[in-house]
CSV table of C-alpha atoms and ligand atoms in Angstrom, one decimal:
chain,number,residue,atom,x,y,z
A,1,MET,CA,-5.1,37.0,-30.4
A,2,THR,CA,-6.9,39.1,-27.7
A,3,THR,CA,-7.7,42.7,-28.8
A,4,LEU,CA,-8.8,45.1,-26.0
A,5,ALA,CA,-12.1,46.6,-26.5
A,6,SER,CA,-11.4,50.4,-26.4
A,7,PRO,CA,-14.6,52.4,-26.8
A,8,PRO,CA,-15.0,53.5,-30.5
A,9,ALA,CA,-15.4,57.2,-31.2
A,10,ALA,CA,-19.1,58.5,-30.9
A,11,THR,CA,-20.2,58.7,-34.5
A,12,HIS,CA,-23.4,60.6,-33.8
A,13,ALA,CA,-25.0,62.9,-31.1
A,14,ARG,CA,-26.4,61.0,-28.2
A,15,PRO,CA,-30.3,61.3,-28.5
A,16,LYS,CA,-32.2,63.1,-25.9
A,17,ASN,CA,-34.8,60.3,-25.3
A,18,THR,CA,-33.6,56.8,-24.5
A,19,PRO,CA,-35.0,54.3,-22.2
A,20,PRO,CA,-33.8,55.0,-18.4
A,21,SER,CA,-32.8,52.2,-16.2
A,22,ASN,CA,-35.7,53.0,-13.9
A,23,PHE,CA,-38.3,53.2,-16.6
A,24,SER,CA,-41.9,52.2,-15.3
A,25,SER,CA,-45.3,52.2,-16.6
A,26,SER,CA,-48.6,51.6,-14.9
A,27,VAL,CA,-49.5,49.1,-17.8
A,28,PHE,CA,-47.0,46.6,-16.3
A,29,GLU,CA,-49.3,46.3,-13.2
A,30,GLU,CA,-52.6,46.8,-15.1
A,31,CYS,CA,-51.7,43.9,-17.3
A,32,GLY,CA,-50.1,41.7,-14.8
A,33,LEU,CA,-46.8,41.5,-16.5
A,34,PRO,CA,-43.9,39.6,-14.8
A,35,SER,CA,-42.1,41.9,-12.3
A,36,ASP,CA,-38.6,40.3,-12.9
A,37,PRO,CA,-36.7,42.9,-14.8
A,38,ASN,CA,-34.8,40.1,-16.8
A,39,ASN,CA,-38.1,38.6,-18.0
A,40,LEU,CA,-38.0,38.7,-21.9
A,41,TYR,CA,-41.6,39.6,-22.1
A,42,ARG,CA,-41.3,42.6,-19.7
A,43,GLN,CA,-38.3,43.6,-21.5
A,44,THR,CA,-39.7,43.5,-25.2
A,45,VAL,CA,-43.1,45.0,-24.2
A,46,GLY,CA,-41.1,47.6,-21.9
A,47,SER,CA,-39.4,48.9,-25.0
A,48,MET,CA,-42.6,49.6,-26.7
A,49,LEU,CA,-44.3,51.2,-23.7
A,50,TYR,CA,-41.4,53.6,-23.4
A,51,ALA,CA,-41.8,54.6,-27.2
A,52,ALA,CA,-45.7,54.8,-26.4
A,53,GLN,CA,-44.9,57.4,-23.5
A,54,VAL,CA,-42.4,59.5,-25.8
A,55,MET,CA,-45.0,59.7,-28.4
A,56,ASP,CA,-48.0,60.0,-26.1
A,57,LEU,CA,-50.0,57.0,-27.4
A,58,PRO,CA,-53.4,56.8,-25.8
A,59,HIS,CA,-53.6,54.6,-22.8
A,60,GLU,CA,-56.1,52.1,-24.2
A,61,PHE,CA,-53.8,51.2,-27.2
A,62,GLN,CA,-50.9,50.5,-24.7
A,63,LEU,CA,-53.3,48.2,-22.8
A,64,ILE,CA,-54.2,46.3,-26.0
A,65,LEU,CA,-50.7,45.9,-27.2
A,66,ALA,CA,-49.4,44.8,-23.9
A,67,GLN,CA,-50.9,41.4,-23.9
A,68,PRO,CA,-51.7,38.9,-26.8
A,69,LYS,CA,-55.2,38.3,-28.0
A,70,ASN,CA,-55.0,34.4,-27.9
A,71,GLU,CA,-52.6,32.0,-26.1
A,72,ILE,CA,-52.9,28.5,-27.5
A,73,MET,CA,-51.0,25.7,-25.7
A,74,VAL,CA,-51.3,22.1,-26.8
A,75,HIS,CA,-50.0,18.6,-25.6
A,76,PHE,CA,-49.8,15.8,-28.1
A,77,PRO,CA,-48.4,12.2,-28.2
A,78,VAL,CA,-46.2,11.0,-30.8
A,79,ARG,CA,-45.0,7.5,-31.6
A,80,MET,CA,-41.1,7.3,-31.6
A,81,ASP,CA,-39.1,4.9,-34.0
A,82,ASN,CA,-38.7,2.4,-31.1
A,83,GLY,CA,-42.5,2.1,-30.8
A,84,LYS,CA,-42.8,4.0,-27.4
A,85,TYR,CA,-44.8,7.2,-27.2
A,86,GLN,CA,-43.6,10.6,-26.1
A,87,LEU,CA,-45.7,13.7,-25.2
A,88,PHE,CA,-44.9,17.1,-26.8
A,89,LYS,CA,-46.0,20.5,-25.8
A,90,GLY,CA,-46.7,23.0,-28.7
A,91,TYR,CA,-47.6,26.8,-28.5
A,92,ARG,CA,-49.4,29.3,-30.9
A,93,VAL,CA,-49.5,32.9,-29.7
A,94,GLN,CA,-51.7,35.3,-31.7
A,95,HIS,CA,-50.9,38.6,-30.4
A,96,ASN,CA,-52.8,41.1,-32.7
A,97,ASN,CA,-54.6,41.2,-36.0
A,98,ALA,CA,-55.6,44.8,-36.3
A,99,LEU,CA,-53.6,45.1,-39.6
A,100,GLY,CA,-54.4,41.7,-41.0
A,101,PRO,CA,-54.0,37.9,-40.2
A,102,PHE,CA,-51.5,36.8,-37.6
A,103,LYS,CA,-48.2,36.0,-39.0
A,104,GLY,CA,-45.0,34.7,-37.6
A,105,GLY,CA,-42.7,31.7,-37.2
A,106,LEU,CA,-42.6,28.3,-35.4
A,107,ARG,CA,-39.6,27.7,-33.1
A,108,PHE,CA,-38.5,24.1,-32.7
A,109,HIS,CA,-36.3,24.2,-29.6
A,110,PRO,CA,-36.0,22.4,-26.3
A,111,ASP,CA,-36.1,25.6,-24.2
A,112,VAL,CA,-39.1,27.1,-26.0
A,113,HIS,CA,-41.7,28.4,-23.4
A,114,LEU,CA,-44.7,30.6,-23.3
A,115,ASP,CA,-42.9,33.9,-22.4
A,116,ASP,CA,-40.5,33.5,-25.4
A,117,VAL,CA,-43.4,32.7,-27.8
A,118,LYS,CA,-45.4,35.7,-26.3
A,119,SER,CA,-42.4,38.0,-26.8
A,120,LEU,CA,-41.6,36.9,-30.3
A,121,SER,CA,-45.5,37.1,-31.3
A,122,PHE,CA,-45.5,40.7,-29.8
A,123,LEU,CA,-42.3,41.6,-31.9
A,124,MET,CA,-44.1,40.4,-35.0
A,125,THR,CA,-47.0,42.7,-34.6
A,126,MET,CA,-44.5,45.6,-34.4
A,127,LYS,CA,-42.2,44.3,-37.3
A,128,CYS,CA,-45.2,43.8,-39.7
A,129,SER,CA,-46.5,47.3,-38.9
A,130,LEU,CA,-43.1,48.9,-39.5
A,131,ALA,CA,-42.7,46.9,-42.7
A,132,GLY,CA,-45.9,48.1,-44.1
A,133,LEU,CA,-47.4,44.5,-44.4
A,134,PRO,CA,-51.0,43.9,-44.1
A,135,TYR,CA,-50.4,41.3,-41.2
A,136,GLY,CA,-50.5,41.3,-37.4
A,137,GLY,CA,-48.2,39.2,-35.2
A,138,GLY,CA,-48.1,35.6,-34.1
A,139,LYS,CA,-45.6,33.0,-33.1
A,140,GLY,CA,-45.4,29.4,-32.2
A,141,GLY,CA,-43.3,26.5,-31.4
A,142,ILE,CA,-42.8,22.9,-30.2
A,143,LYS,CA,-40.6,22.1,-27.1
A,144,VAL,CA,-38.4,19.7,-29.1
A,145,ASP,CA,-34.7,19.3,-30.0
A,146,PRO,CA,-34.9,18.5,-33.9
A,147,ARG,CA,-31.2,17.3,-33.7
A,148,LYS,CA,-32.3,14.5,-31.5
A,149,HIS,CA,-35.0,13.0,-33.7
A,150,SER,CA,-35.0,11.1,-36.8
A,151,VAL,CA,-36.5,12.5,-39.9
A,152,SER,CA,-39.5,10.2,-39.5
A,153,GLU,CA,-40.1,11.1,-35.9
A,154,MET,CA,-39.9,14.8,-36.7
A,155,GLU,CA,-42.4,14.2,-39.6
A,156,ARG,CA,-44.8,12.6,-37.1
A,157,ILE,CA,-44.1,15.4,-34.4
A,158,VAL,CA,-44.7,18.4,-37.1
A,159,ARG,CA,-47.8,16.6,-38.6
A,160,ARG,CA,-49.4,15.9,-35.3
A,161,PHE,CA,-48.7,19.4,-34.0
A,162,THR,CA,-50.2,20.8,-37.2
A,163,ALA,CA,-53.3,18.7,-36.5
A,164,ALA,CA,-53.6,20.0,-32.9
A,165,ILE,CA,-53.6,23.8,-34.2
A,166,ALA,CA,-55.2,23.2,-37.6
A,167,HIS,CA,-58.4,25.0,-36.5
A,168,ASN,CA,-56.5,28.0,-35.2
A,169,ILE,CA,-54.5,28.7,-38.4
A,170,GLY,CA,-55.5,29.5,-41.9
A,171,PRO,CA,-54.5,31.5,-45.0
A,172,ASP,CA,-57.0,34.3,-44.0
A,173,TYR,CA,-56.4,34.0,-40.2
A,174,ASP,CA,-53.0,32.9,-39.1
A,175,ILE,CA,-49.9,32.1,-41.2
A,176,PRO,CA,-46.9,30.5,-39.7
A,177,ALA,CA,-43.4,30.3,-41.0
A,178,PRO,CA,-39.9,29.0,-40.1
A,179,ASP,CA,-37.9,30.2,-37.2
A,180,VAL,CA,-35.0,28.6,-35.2
A,181,GLY,CA,-34.8,25.0,-35.6
A,182,SER,CA,-37.5,24.6,-38.2
A,183,THR,CA,-36.9,24.2,-41.9
A,184,ALA,CA,-38.5,24.5,-45.3
A,185,GLN,CA,-39.1,20.7,-45.1
A,186,HIS,CA,-41.2,21.1,-41.9
A,187,MET,CA,-43.2,23.9,-43.7
A,188,ALA,CA,-44.1,21.5,-46.7
A,189,TRP,CA,-45.2,18.9,-44.1
A,190,ILE,CA,-47.4,21.5,-42.2
A,191,ALA,CA,-49.0,22.7,-45.8
A,192,ASP,CA,-49.7,19.1,-46.7
A,193,THR,CA,-51.3,18.1,-43.2
A,194,TYR,CA,-53.3,21.3,-43.2
A,195,ALA,CA,-54.6,20.5,-46.7
A,196,PHE,CA,-55.9,17.2,-45.5
A,197,ILE,CA,-57.7,18.5,-42.4
A,198,SER,CA,-59.1,22.0,-43.4
A,199,GLU,CA,-61.7,23.0,-45.8
A,200,THR,CA,-60.2,25.5,-48.2
A,201,SER,CA,-62.2,24.8,-51.4
A,202,GLY,CA,-61.2,27.3,-54.0
A,203,LYS,CA,-58.3,28.5,-52.1
A,204,ASN,CA,-54.8,27.4,-52.3
A,205,PRO,CA,-54.0,25.5,-48.9
A,206,ASN,CA,-50.3,26.1,-49.5
A,207,ALA,CA,-51.0,29.8,-48.5
A,208,VAL,CA,-51.4,28.7,-44.7
A,209,ILE,CA,-47.8,28.7,-44.3
A,210,THR,CA,-44.6,30.4,-45.8
A,211,GLY,CA,-40.9,29.5,-46.0
A,212,LYS,CA,-41.9,26.3,-48.0
A,213,PRO,CA,-39.3,24.8,-50.5
A,214,VAL,CA,-39.6,26.5,-53.8
A,215,GLU,CA,-40.6,23.2,-55.6
A,216,SER,CA,-43.5,23.1,-52.9
A,217,GLY,CA,-45.0,26.5,-53.2
A,218,GLY,CA,-42.2,28.6,-51.7
A,219,SER,CA,-40.8,31.8,-53.1
A,220,LEU,CA,-37.6,32.4,-54.7
A,221,GLY,CA,-35.4,34.5,-52.3
A,222,ARG,CA,-37.3,33.6,-49.0
A,223,GLU,CA,-34.4,31.4,-47.8
A,224,LYS,CA,-32.0,34.3,-47.8
A,225,ALA,CA,-34.6,37.0,-47.2
A,226,THR,CA,-33.9,37.7,-43.6
A,227,GLY,CA,-30.1,37.9,-44.1
A,228,GLN,CA,-30.7,40.0,-47.1
A,229,GLY,CA,-33.0,42.5,-45.4
A,230,VAL,CA,-30.2,42.7,-42.6
A,231,ILE,CA,-27.8,43.8,-45.4
A,232,ASP,CA,-30.3,46.0,-47.2
A,233,THR,CA,-30.7,47.9,-43.7
A,234,LEU,CA,-27.1,48.2,-43.3
A,235,GLU,CA,-26.7,49.6,-46.8
A,236,ILE,CA,-29.3,52.3,-46.1
A,237,MET,CA,-28.0,53.2,-42.5
A,238,LEU,CA,-24.1,52.8,-42.8
A,239,PRO,CA,-23.5,56.1,-44.8
A,240,GLU,CA,-24.7,58.2,-41.7
A,241,LEU,CA,-22.2,56.3,-39.6
A,242,GLY,CA,-19.4,57.1,-42.0
A,243,LEU,CA,-18.9,53.5,-43.1
A,244,ASP,CA,-18.7,52.1,-46.7
A,245,ILE,CA,-20.4,48.7,-47.0
A,246,SER,CA,-17.9,47.5,-49.6
A,247,ARG,CA,-15.0,47.9,-46.9
A,248,VAL,CA,-16.6,47.0,-43.7
A,249,THR,CA,-15.4,44.3,-41.2
A,250,PHE,CA,-17.9,42.3,-39.3
A,251,SER,CA,-18.6,39.6,-37.0
A,252,VAL,CA,-21.5,37.3,-36.7
A,253,LEU,CA,-23.1,35.5,-33.5
A,254,GLY,CA,-25.2,32.6,-34.8
A,255,PHE,CA,-24.4,31.0,-38.3
A,256,GLY,CA,-27.8,29.4,-39.2
A,257,ASN,CA,-30.3,30.7,-41.6
A,258,VAL,CA,-29.9,34.5,-40.8
A,259,GLY,CA,-26.4,34.8,-39.8
A,260,SER,CA,-25.1,32.7,-42.7
A,261,TRP,CA,-26.9,34.5,-45.3
A,262,ALA,CA,-26.3,37.9,-43.8
A,263,GLY,CA,-22.5,36.8,-43.7
A,264,ARG,CA,-22.6,35.7,-47.3
A,265,ILE,CA,-24.5,38.6,-48.8
A,266,LEU,CA,-22.2,41.2,-46.9
A,267,ALA,CA,-19.1,39.3,-47.9
A,268,ALA,CA,-20.3,39.3,-51.7
A,269,LYS,CA,-20.5,43.3,-51.2
A,270,GLY,CA,-17.0,43.4,-50.2
A,271,GLY,CA,-17.4,43.1,-46.4
A,272,SER,CA,-14.7,41.0,-44.4
A,273,MET,CA,-15.9,38.5,-41.8
A,274,ARG,CA,-13.4,38.4,-39.0
A,275,ALA,CA,-15.1,36.6,-36.2
A,276,VAL,CA,-18.1,34.1,-36.0
A,277,ALA,CA,-19.8,32.0,-33.3
A,278,ASP,CA,-22.4,29.4,-32.9
A,279,HIS,CA,-23.5,26.7,-30.4
A,280,THR,CA,-20.5,24.7,-31.2
A,281,GLY,CA,-17.8,27.4,-30.6
A,282,PHE,CA,-16.2,30.6,-31.5
A,283,LEU,CA,-13.6,31.5,-34.4
A,284,ARG,CA,-11.5,34.5,-35.3
A,285,SER,CA,-9.2,35.4,-38.0
A,286,ASP,CA,-7.1,38.5,-38.9
A,287,LYS,CA,-7.9,37.9,-42.6
A,288,SER,CA,-11.4,37.3,-44.1
A,289,ILE,CA,-13.2,34.2,-43.0
A,290,ASP,CA,-14.8,32.6,-46.2
A,291,ALA,CA,-18.6,32.7,-45.5
A,292,ILE,CA,-19.5,30.4,-48.5
A,293,ALA,CA,-17.1,27.8,-47.3
A,294,LEU,CA,-18.2,28.1,-43.8
A,295,ALA,CA,-21.9,27.7,-44.6
A,296,ASP,CA,-20.8,24.6,-46.6
A,297,HIS,CA,-18.9,23.2,-43.6
A,298,VAL,CA,-22.0,24.1,-41.3
A,299,SER,CA,-24.3,22.1,-43.8
A,300,LYS,CA,-22.2,19.0,-43.6
A,301,THR,CA,-21.2,19.0,-40.0
A,302,GLY,CA,-24.0,20.9,-38.1
A,303,GLY,CA,-21.8,23.6,-36.7
A,304,ILE,CA,-18.8,26.0,-37.1
A,305,ARG,CA,-16.5,23.9,-35.0
A,306,GLY,CA,-13.7,22.2,-36.9
A,307,PHE,CA,-13.6,24.8,-39.8
A,308,ALA,CA,-10.2,25.0,-41.1
A,309,GLY,CA,-10.5,28.7,-42.5
A,310,ALA,CA,-10.2,30.3,-39.0
A,311,GLU,CA,-8.7,29.8,-35.6
A,312,PRO,CA,-10.7,28.7,-32.6
A,313,CYS,CA,-11.0,31.4,-29.9
A,314,SER,CA,-12.5,32.2,-26.6
A,315,LYS,CA,-16.0,33.9,-26.0
A,316,GLU,CA,-14.1,37.1,-24.9
A,317,ASP,CA,-11.9,37.1,-28.1
A,318,PHE,CA,-15.0,36.7,-30.3
A,319,TYR,CA,-17.0,39.6,-28.6
A,320,LYS,CA,-13.7,41.8,-28.4
A,321,ALA,CA,-12.8,41.4,-32.1
A,322,LYS,CA,-12.4,44.9,-33.6
A,323,VAL,CA,-15.0,45.1,-36.4
A,324,ASP,CA,-17.2,47.8,-37.9
A,325,VAL,CA,-20.5,45.7,-37.8
A,326,PHE,CA,-21.6,43.1,-35.2
A,327,ILE,CA,-24.5,40.9,-36.2
A,328,PRO,CA,-26.2,39.0,-33.5
A,329,ALA,CA,-28.3,36.3,-35.3
A,330,ALA,CA,-28.7,33.5,-32.7
A,331,LEU,CA,-31.1,33.7,-29.8
A,332,GLU,CA,-32.5,36.3,-27.6
A,333,GLN,CA,-30.9,38.2,-24.6
A,334,MET,CA,-27.3,37.2,-25.8
A,335,VAL,CA,-26.0,40.7,-25.7
A,336,GLN,CA,-26.2,41.7,-21.9
A,337,GLU,CA,-24.2,44.3,-20.2
A,338,SER,CA,-20.9,42.3,-20.0
A,339,GLU,CA,-21.1,41.4,-23.7
A,340,ALA,CA,-21.9,45.1,-24.5
A,341,ARG,CA,-18.9,46.2,-22.7
A,342,MET,CA,-16.7,43.8,-24.7
A,343,LEU,CA,-18.1,44.7,-28.2
A,344,ASN,CA,-15.6,46.7,-30.3
A,345,CYS,CA,-17.7,47.8,-33.1
A,346,THR,CA,-19.6,50.9,-34.5
A,347,VAL,CA,-22.8,49.5,-35.1
A,348,VAL,CA,-24.9,46.4,-34.0
A,349,ALA,CA,-27.3,45.1,-36.6
A,350,GLU,CA,-29.9,42.8,-34.9
A,351,GLY,CA,-30.5,39.8,-37.3
A,352,ALA,CA,-31.9,37.9,-34.3
A,353,ASN,CA,-35.1,38.8,-32.4
A,354,ALA,CA,-34.6,40.7,-29.1
A,355,PRO,CA,-30.7,39.8,-28.9
A,356,THR,CA,-29.8,42.9,-26.8
A,357,THR,CA,-31.2,43.4,-23.4
A,358,PRO,CA,-32.2,47.0,-22.2
A,359,PRO,CA,-29.2,47.1,-19.9
A,360,GLY,CA,-26.9,45.8,-22.7
A,361,GLU,CA,-28.3,48.4,-25.0
A,362,ARG,CA,-27.8,51.3,-22.4
A,363,VAL,CA,-24.1,50.3,-22.5
A,364,LEU,CA,-24.0,50.3,-26.2
A,365,LEU,CA,-25.6,53.7,-26.4
A,366,GLU,CA,-23.3,55.2,-23.7
A,367,ARG,CA,-20.3,53.9,-25.6
A,368,GLY,CA,-21.7,55.6,-28.9
A,369,ILE,CA,-22.3,52.3,-30.6
A,370,GLU,CA,-25.5,52.5,-32.9
A,371,VAL,CA,-28.1,49.6,-32.6
A,372,LEU,CA,-30.2,48.8,-35.7
A,373,PRO,CA,-33.3,47.3,-34.1
A,374,ALA,CA,-34.6,43.8,-34.9
A,375,ILE,CA,-38.0,44.9,-35.9
A,376,LEU,CA,-36.4,47.0,-38.6
A,377,ALA,CA,-33.1,45.0,-39.5
A,378,ASN,CA,-34.7,41.4,-39.6
A,379,ALA,CA,-38.0,42.3,-41.4
A,380,GLY,CA,-36.7,41.0,-44.5
A,381,GLY,CA,-37.9,37.4,-43.8
A,382,VAL,CA,-41.7,38.2,-43.0
A,383,THR,CA,-41.6,40.6,-46.1
A,384,VAL,CA,-40.7,37.8,-48.5
A,385,SER,CA,-43.0,35.5,-46.6
A,386,TYR,CA,-45.8,38.0,-47.5
A,387,PHE,CA,-44.7,37.8,-51.2
A,388,GLU,CA,-44.6,34.1,-51.0
A,389,TRP,CA,-48.3,34.3,-49.6
A,390,ILE,CA,-49.4,36.7,-52.5
A,391,GLN,CA,-47.9,34.2,-55.0
A,392,ASN,CA,-49.9,31.4,-53.4
A,393,ILE,CA,-53.2,33.2,-53.2
A,394,THR,CA,-52.9,34.6,-56.8
A,395,PHE,CA,-51.4,31.2,-58.2
A,396,HIS,CA,-48.6,33.3,-59.7
A,397,SER,CA,-44.7,33.1,-59.2
A,398,TRP,CA,-42.4,36.0,-59.2
A,399,ASP,CA,-38.7,36.0,-60.4
A,400,LEU,CA,-35.9,36.6,-58.0
A,401,LYS,CA,-35.1,40.1,-59.3
A,402,ARG,CA,-38.7,41.2,-58.5
A,403,VAL,CA,-38.5,39.6,-55.0
A,404,ASP,CA,-35.3,41.4,-54.3
A,405,GLN,CA,-36.6,44.7,-55.6
A,406,GLU,CA,-39.9,44.6,-53.8
A,407,LEU,CA,-37.9,43.6,-50.6
A,408,ASN,CA,-35.6,46.6,-50.8
A,409,LYS,CA,-38.6,49.0,-51.3
A,410,HIS,CA,-40.1,47.7,-47.9
A,411,MET,CA,-36.6,47.9,-46.2
A,412,VAL,CA,-36.0,51.5,-47.5
A,413,ASP,CA,-39.5,52.7,-46.5
A,414,ALA,CA,-39.3,51.1,-43.0
A,415,ALA,CA,-35.8,52.8,-42.6
A,416,ASN,CA,-37.1,56.1,-43.7
A,417,ARG,CA,-40.0,55.9,-41.4
A,418,THR,CA,-37.7,55.1,-38.5
A,419,ARG,CA,-35.3,57.9,-39.2
A,420,ALA,CA,-38.2,60.2,-39.5
A,421,ALA,CA,-39.6,59.2,-36.1
A,422,ARG,CA,-35.9,59.6,-34.6
A,423,GLN,CA,-35.8,63.0,-35.8
A,424,GLN,CA,-39.2,64.0,-34.7
A,425,TYR,CA,-38.6,62.6,-31.1
A,426,ASP,CA,-34.9,62.8,-30.8
A,427,CYS,CA,-34.7,59.2,-29.5
A,428,ASP,CA,-32.6,56.2,-30.1
A,429,LEU,CA,-33.3,53.9,-33.1
A,430,ARG,CA,-35.3,51.2,-31.2
A,431,THR,CA,-37.7,53.8,-29.6
A,432,ALA,CA,-38.0,55.4,-33.2
A,433,ALA,CA,-38.7,52.0,-34.8
A,434,TYR,CA,-41.4,51.3,-32.2
A,435,ILE,CA,-42.9,54.8,-32.6
A,436,ALA,CA,-43.1,54.3,-36.5
A,437,ALA,CA,-44.7,50.9,-35.8
A,438,LEU,CA,-47.2,52.3,-33.1
A,439,GLN,CA,-48.2,55.3,-35.4
A,440,ARG,CA,-49.6,52.9,-38.2
A,441,LEU,CA,-51.4,50.7,-35.5
A,442,GLN,CA,-52.8,53.9,-33.8
A,443,LYS,CA,-54.3,55.2,-37.0
A,444,THR,CA,-55.9,51.7,-37.7
A,445,TYR,CA,-57.5,51.6,-34.3
A,446,GLU,CA,-58.6,55.2,-34.5
A,447,PHE,CA,-60.7,54.4,-37.6
A,448,ARG,CA,-62.0,51.0,-36.8
A,449,GLY,CA,-62.7,51.8,-32.9
A,450,ILE,CA,-62.7,49.3,-30.4
A,451,PHE,CA,-65.6,46.8,-30.3
A,452,PRO,CA,-68.3,47.3,-29.0
B,501,NAD,P1,-31.3,28.8,-37.1
B,501,NAD,O1,-31.8,27.7,-36.3
B,501,NAD,O2,-31.0,28.6,-38.6
B,501,NAD,O3,-29.9,29.4,-36.6
B,501,NAD,C1,-29.6,29.7,-35.2
B,501,NAD,C2,-28.1,29.9,-34.9
B,501,NAD,O4,-27.9,30.1,-33.6
B,501,NAD,C3,-27.3,28.7,-35.1
B,501,NAD,O5,-26.1,29.0,-35.9
B,501,NAD,C4,-27.0,28.1,-33.8
B,501,NAD,O6,-25.8,27.5,-33.7
B,501,NAD,C5,-26.9,29.4,-33.1
B,501,NAD,N1,-27.0,29.4,-31.6
B,501,NAD,C6,-27.9,28.6,-30.9
B,501,NAD,N2,-27.6,28.7,-29.6
B,501,NAD,C7,-26.5,29.4,-29.4
B,501,NAD,C8,-25.7,29.8,-28.4
B,501,NAD,N3,-26.1,29.5,-27.1
B,501,NAD,N4,-24.5,30.6,-28.7
B,501,NAD,C9,-24.2,30.9,-29.9
B,501,NAD,N5,-24.9,30.6,-31.1
B,501,NAD,C10,-26.1,29.8,-30.8
B,501,NAD,O7,-32.2,30.0,-36.7
B,501,NAD,P2,-32.6,31.3,-37.7
B,501,NAD,O8,-33.7,31.2,-38.5
B,501,NAD,O9,-31.2,31.7,-38.3
B,501,NAD,O10,-32.9,32.3,-36.5
B,501,NAD,C11,-32.0,33.1,-35.8
B,501,NAD,C12,-32.6,34.4,-35.2
B,501,NAD,O11,-33.2,35.1,-36.1
B,501,NAD,C13,-33.7,34.1,-34.2
B,501,NAD,O12,-33.8,35.1,-33.2
B,501,NAD,C14,-35.0,34.2,-35.0
B,501,NAD,O13,-36.2,34.4,-34.2
B,501,NAD,C15,-34.5,35.3,-35.8
B,501,NAD,N6,-35.2,35.4,-37.0
B,501,NAD,C16,-35.4,34.5,-38.1
B,501,NAD,C17,-35.9,34.6,-39.2
B,501,NAD,C18,-35.9,33.5,-40.4
B,501,NAD,O14,-36.3,33.9,-41.5
B,501,NAD,N7,-35.3,32.6,-40.1
B,501,NAD,C19,-36.5,35.8,-39.5
B,501,NAD,C20,-36.5,36.8,-38.4
B,501,NAD,C21,-35.8,36.7,-37.4
């Protein structure tokens, strides 16, 4: 089954400006960022600081954006089903609100720590700016493994966490959403708890959170929105790489919300899924893997393992699968140098946040593999969250056609601004996406000034 990964032919000229391995910025020291080059926060902020140098962004804006505005950490006790109490740790990091209320998901995962949440919060500021949304960036989470708790325990954990941060969120101030491990059901409990605790007379308390079930104030199209946005981005960007979306082959790392919807939507457009992986294993097939049947299997069993429509394979075989498009849609830093060397694709479309490390990306660019950066490719989720929020605050509901059309407009505009920055600065797409995001933030700061 092993297919050796031969470097694909370069499909486009190598840009002049790409982040060098010895990139440095005085802002790292001035802001006291971690010195470890493998630290996620240093890596994500470092990509922005490189873009800031290329576009010559004034130093004060680099400083402001290199650290979050607020870092909130809470500890709270919750009664377990056996009557004993367990103490949980929760986070809400509010990175920047120059463009509007803080906005970003809540991750429920046992490995969540402050650096992750800070990085994801920073990425939300950049993503909302690039997507043209009236939002800043935030992110939060609970250090918990939802798979290890009963429904009633999770309800108490989520409600108690909401109570702990209720005075730090709000429909006009900070609007969370789902992320890894959190679901529409969790969002409904958060909205309900917030409605009891807060004073939102005349306003719809449901607008405090997005990604709710449609029956409970959610938007049509929100569940699939991030995957939809990945495919919208591919549809815009593939022609310049000489690929036809109706004939592409692809592989997906992570078959949860983002990965499974990206897989199903790309398959519906004619794409053929050849390899897939999640926390339970790796699968390959020389024929198409049925994305709908696999999503059904995952919803029944919790993972891809045991799916009869593909063959189990090794991690190496998964990464070396020859495909046109590779979609990482699991966690951060999963495409490092070794994975980048194995990949045998033309384009990486980042469904996950920060899945590619800077050293991994250098290998990809050297090998002529294009990378569609997360702040562009996965902006569909927060964009439809914005539509959900608009529907909540105006007490209206939109049909699916309108949601999909409006989403596509935002994705096309973000891709065009990224391409314009790439052309202006002769740089890679990640640097270009950051430049386009920074240009909007710079204009806002120049008009409003820095208080006092
Ligand atoms: P999810 O919990 O629904 O799915 C996560 C997937 O990753 C699962 O299939 C899981 O099995 C897999 N995974 C976890 N650990 C793994 C490992 N070690 N190896 C292989 N696979 C592993 O989460 P999601 O909402 O789909 O989010 C996935 C990524 O997309 C995250 O980076 C998230 O921040 C990002 N994202 C999500 C949204 C959204 O709307 N849900 C929006 C933008 C970005």
